[in-house]
Amino acid sequence: MAFLAAVPAMIRQFSSVLAGLVALAAGLVAVALVRRRSRRLARSLARSSARRRGLEQQLRERATRDPVTGLANRALLTALLADIRPGLTVVLLDLDGFKEINDELGHQAGDALLVQVARRLRDALPDADLMARPGDDEFAAVWRGPAPAGAAERALARLRPPYQVAGRQVHLTGSAGVVVADGQRTSAEVLRDADLALQAAKGGGKDRIVRYDTGLRTAADRHRELAAGLRRALREGEFAVHYQPVVRLADGRITAVEALLRWHPPGGEPIPPGVFIPVAEATGLIVPLGWWVLGRACAEAREWHARDGVSLTVNVAAHQLREPDFVERVRGALEEGGLPPSALVLELTESSLVADAESTARLDVLRADGVRVAIDDFGTGYSSLAYLVHLPVDVLKIDRTFLATAVDTTLMRAILQLAGGLALQTVAEGVETEKQAAALRALGCEHAQGFLFSAAVPPEELDALLSGRLELGAARAR
Ligand code: C2E
Ligand code: CA
Ligand code: CA
């Protein structure tokens, strides 16, 4: 605690020296004024008093205590970490759902709650060398060396019992990131890594602890690299759309094609959608990417539709559906591509469909135009069948997990019956074997998609499949 205790004293000393200097400067300026020297001096007064105000301001900003809880603030935390040694441990803690409580009960009650939280944390971690509140609902505990075993667990446990604020009982939990300095990293890096662990804890479902390891950093670096790569790829046109046939099980005819995004950075390996789509979603890049896919696919599918009556199905991310000009943009893509609305199916996951009334209203507008809507990966989302009646849906795409080992006939039959009752078309995804196809046919599933028939292929290859120059089954998964 000694080195920590010394810091406020150092800051106080620094402040008094600074105050002395400021007073001296002010005195000198005053003398100069009395002598009524030139206007230049008056200007320099203005400058020096501005400087004085600046210094005072800096001093104020350097104040070391959080006025609400009395804990150290971020400035002090950072100052202390400047003297970083191997083994120093930081537990960074964030309150889950504090913002909602604060919004609901008001800031005064929010502050009162923070005071109680601070008290509990101090009780739970009496041996910490420093307790700080570096952010709104963020707390930090620092030990000069290793933290005692179970410290972070104790802190989270202490936060769980209910609180009394503003005559109400409220419940709160916390998430924590733990990092141990290794002597290689600067204090800023240690704080950043603690934050990374904290974000992982929050992302992992809250009320939990994540200890930093280099894997977290690697994942974060990879995420950043991919995000930068995606931006470049959008600019430089590195994307392509491939198409996977959807086949009618009764006669094996291709009735639709699903547009699937492909990214092959020049000079590198192709990056699978399972890797880059989540990054595109997290960064919001999925919105421009999604529009690009829709525009491209509408144009490429025009001939397939005109010649072979094939529909086009395009994946739509939840973010994209929430864009206020969603309807206009879909109409625009259809018009530019020369594709009739009845040829387009928009694929959405259950969760993005259930999200909000405005989005479903947008889909209804497009459905009135003739565009169809499919639920993608059906059976992996909410899976509450009751709401299905109320959703603007025309097609159910049954997730491939239902085919994982053998066709789960009981479940599959129930889903198909439900779909039949609601007059929904059905597509079974991920059909890889003839046996699966036969079982689906026997159950009355209308359509299927999967490597048994074809993987997603470039437009030229799809053209060959449609014209019969290439057999289905020849373009399986590679
Ligand atoms: P999805 O929409 O469920 O697409 C089907 C995925 O299953 C595709 O993976 C496809 O290649 C794969 N697949 C098809 N048949 C089989 C099979 O028989 N067995 C197995 N194991 N897999 C099969 P892909 O192309 O890697 O895409 C993965 C996901 O990325 C897609 O899942 C979709 O959620 C997303 N995605 C792809 N393109 C787009 C896009 O343009 N926009 C958006 N928002 N998401 C996209
Ligand atoms: Ca899909
Ligand atoms: Ca799917």
Coordinates of N, CA and C and ligand atoms in Angstrom, one line a residue, residues 244 258-262 273-274 277 286 293 315-317 347 376-377 400 429-432 450-451, ligand 1:
Q244 N -26.1 -21.9 -54.4 CA -26.4 -23.3 -54.1 C -27.8 -23.6 -54.6
E258 N -29.7 -20.3 -53.6 CA -29.4 -19.5 -52.5 C -28.1 -18.7 -52.8
A259 N -28.1 -17.4 -52.7 CA -26.9 -16.6 -52.9 C -26.1 -16.7 -51.6
L260 N -24.8 -17.1 -51.8 CA -23.9 -17.2 -50.6 C -22.6 -16.4 -50.9
L261 N -22.3 -15.6 -50.0 CA -21.2 -14.7 -50.2 C -19.8 -15.4 -50.1
R262 N -18.9 -15.1 -51.0 CA -17.6 -15.7 -51.0 C -16.5 -14.6 -51.0
P273 N -17.3 -17.9 -44.9 CA -18.4 -16.9 -44.3 C -18.5 -17.1 -42.8
G274 N -18.4 -18.4 -42.3 CA -18.5 -18.6 -40.9 C -17.5 -17.8 -40.1
I277 N -18.5 -13.4 -41.6 CA -19.8 -12.9 -41.4 C -20.0 -12.4 -40.0
I286 N -21.9 -5.6 -42.3 CA -22.9 -6.6 -42.9 C -23.9 -5.8 -43.7
V293 N -24.5 -7.9 -52.0 CA -24.9 -9.2 -52.4 C -26.3 -9.2 -53.1
N315 N -29.7 -14.1 -48.2 CA -29.7 -13.9 -46.7 C -29.7 -12.5 -46.3
V316 N -30.5 -12.2 -45.3 CA -30.6 -10.8 -44.9 C -30.3 -10.8 -43.4
A317 N -29.3 -10.0 -43.0 CA -28.9 -9.9 -41.6 C -29.9 -9.0 -40.8
E347 N -34.2 -14.5 -46.8 CA -34.0 -15.4 -45.7 C -33.5 -14.7 -44.5
D376 N -34.7 -18.9 -41.9 CA -33.5 -19.7 -42.1 C -33.2 -20.5 -40.8
D377 N -32.5 -21.6 -41.0 CA -32.0 -22.3 -39.8 C -33.1 -22.6 -38.9
R400 N -30.0 -27.9 -40.7 CA -29.4 -29.2 -41.0 C -29.1 -30.1 -39.8
E429 N -32.4 -28.3 -45.1 CA -31.0 -27.9 -45.4 C -30.0 -29.0 -45.1
G430 N -28.9 -29.0 -45.8 CA -27.8 -29.8 -45.4 C -28.0 -31.3 -45.7
V431 N -28.7 -31.6 -46.8 CA -28.9 -33.0 -47.2 C -27.6 -33.5 -47.9
E432 N -27.0 -34.5 -47.3 CA -25.7 -35.0 -47.8 C -25.8 -36.4 -48.4
G450 N -28.4 -29.1 -50.3 CA -27.3 -29.8 -49.6 C -26.2 -30.3 -50.6
F451 N -25.1 -30.8 -50.0 CA -24.0 -31.3 -50.8 C -24.3 -32.5 -51.7
Ligands
C2E1 P1 -26.8 -20.4 -44.2 O1 -27.6 -19.3 -44.7 O2 -27.5 -21.4 -43.4 O3 -26.2 -21.1 -45.5 C1 -26.1 -22.5 -45.7 C2 -24.7 -22.9 -45.4 O4 -24.6 -24.3 -45.3 C3 -23.7 -22.5 -46.4 O5 -22.4 -22.2 -45.8 C4 -23.6 -23.7 -47.3 O6 -22.4 -23.8 -48.0 C5 -23.6 -24.8 -46.2 N1 -24.1 -26.0 -46.7 C6 -24.9 -26.2 -47.8 N2 -25.2 -27.5 -48.0 C7 -24.5 -28.2 -47.0 C8 -24.4 -29.6 -46.6 O7 -25.0 -30.5 -47.2 N3 -23.7 -29.9 -45.5 C9 -23.1 -28.9 -44.8 N4 -22.3 -29.3 -43.8 N5 -23.1 -27.6 -45.1 C10 -23.9 -27.2 -46.2 P2 -21.6 -20.9 -46.1 O8 -21.7 -20.6 -47.5 O9 -20.3 -21.2 -45.4 O10 -22.3 -19.8 -45.2 C11 -22.4 -19.9 -43.9 C12 -23.4 -18.9 -43.4 O11 -22.9 -17.5 -43.6 C13 -24.7 -18.9 -44.0 O12 -25.5 -19.9 -43.5 C14 -25.2 -17.5 -43.7 O13 -25.8 -17.5 -42.4 C15 -24.0 -16.7 -43.8 N6 -24.0 -16.0 -45.1 C16 -23.4 -16.4 -46.2 N7 -23.6 -15.5 -47.2 C17 -24.3 -14.5 -46.6 C18 -24.8 -13.2 -47.1 O14 -24.7 -12.8 -48.3 N8 -25.4 -12.4 -46.2 C19 -25.6 -12.8 -44.9 N9 -26.2 -12.0 -44.0 N10 -25.1 -14.0 -44.4 C20 -24.5 -14.8 -45.3

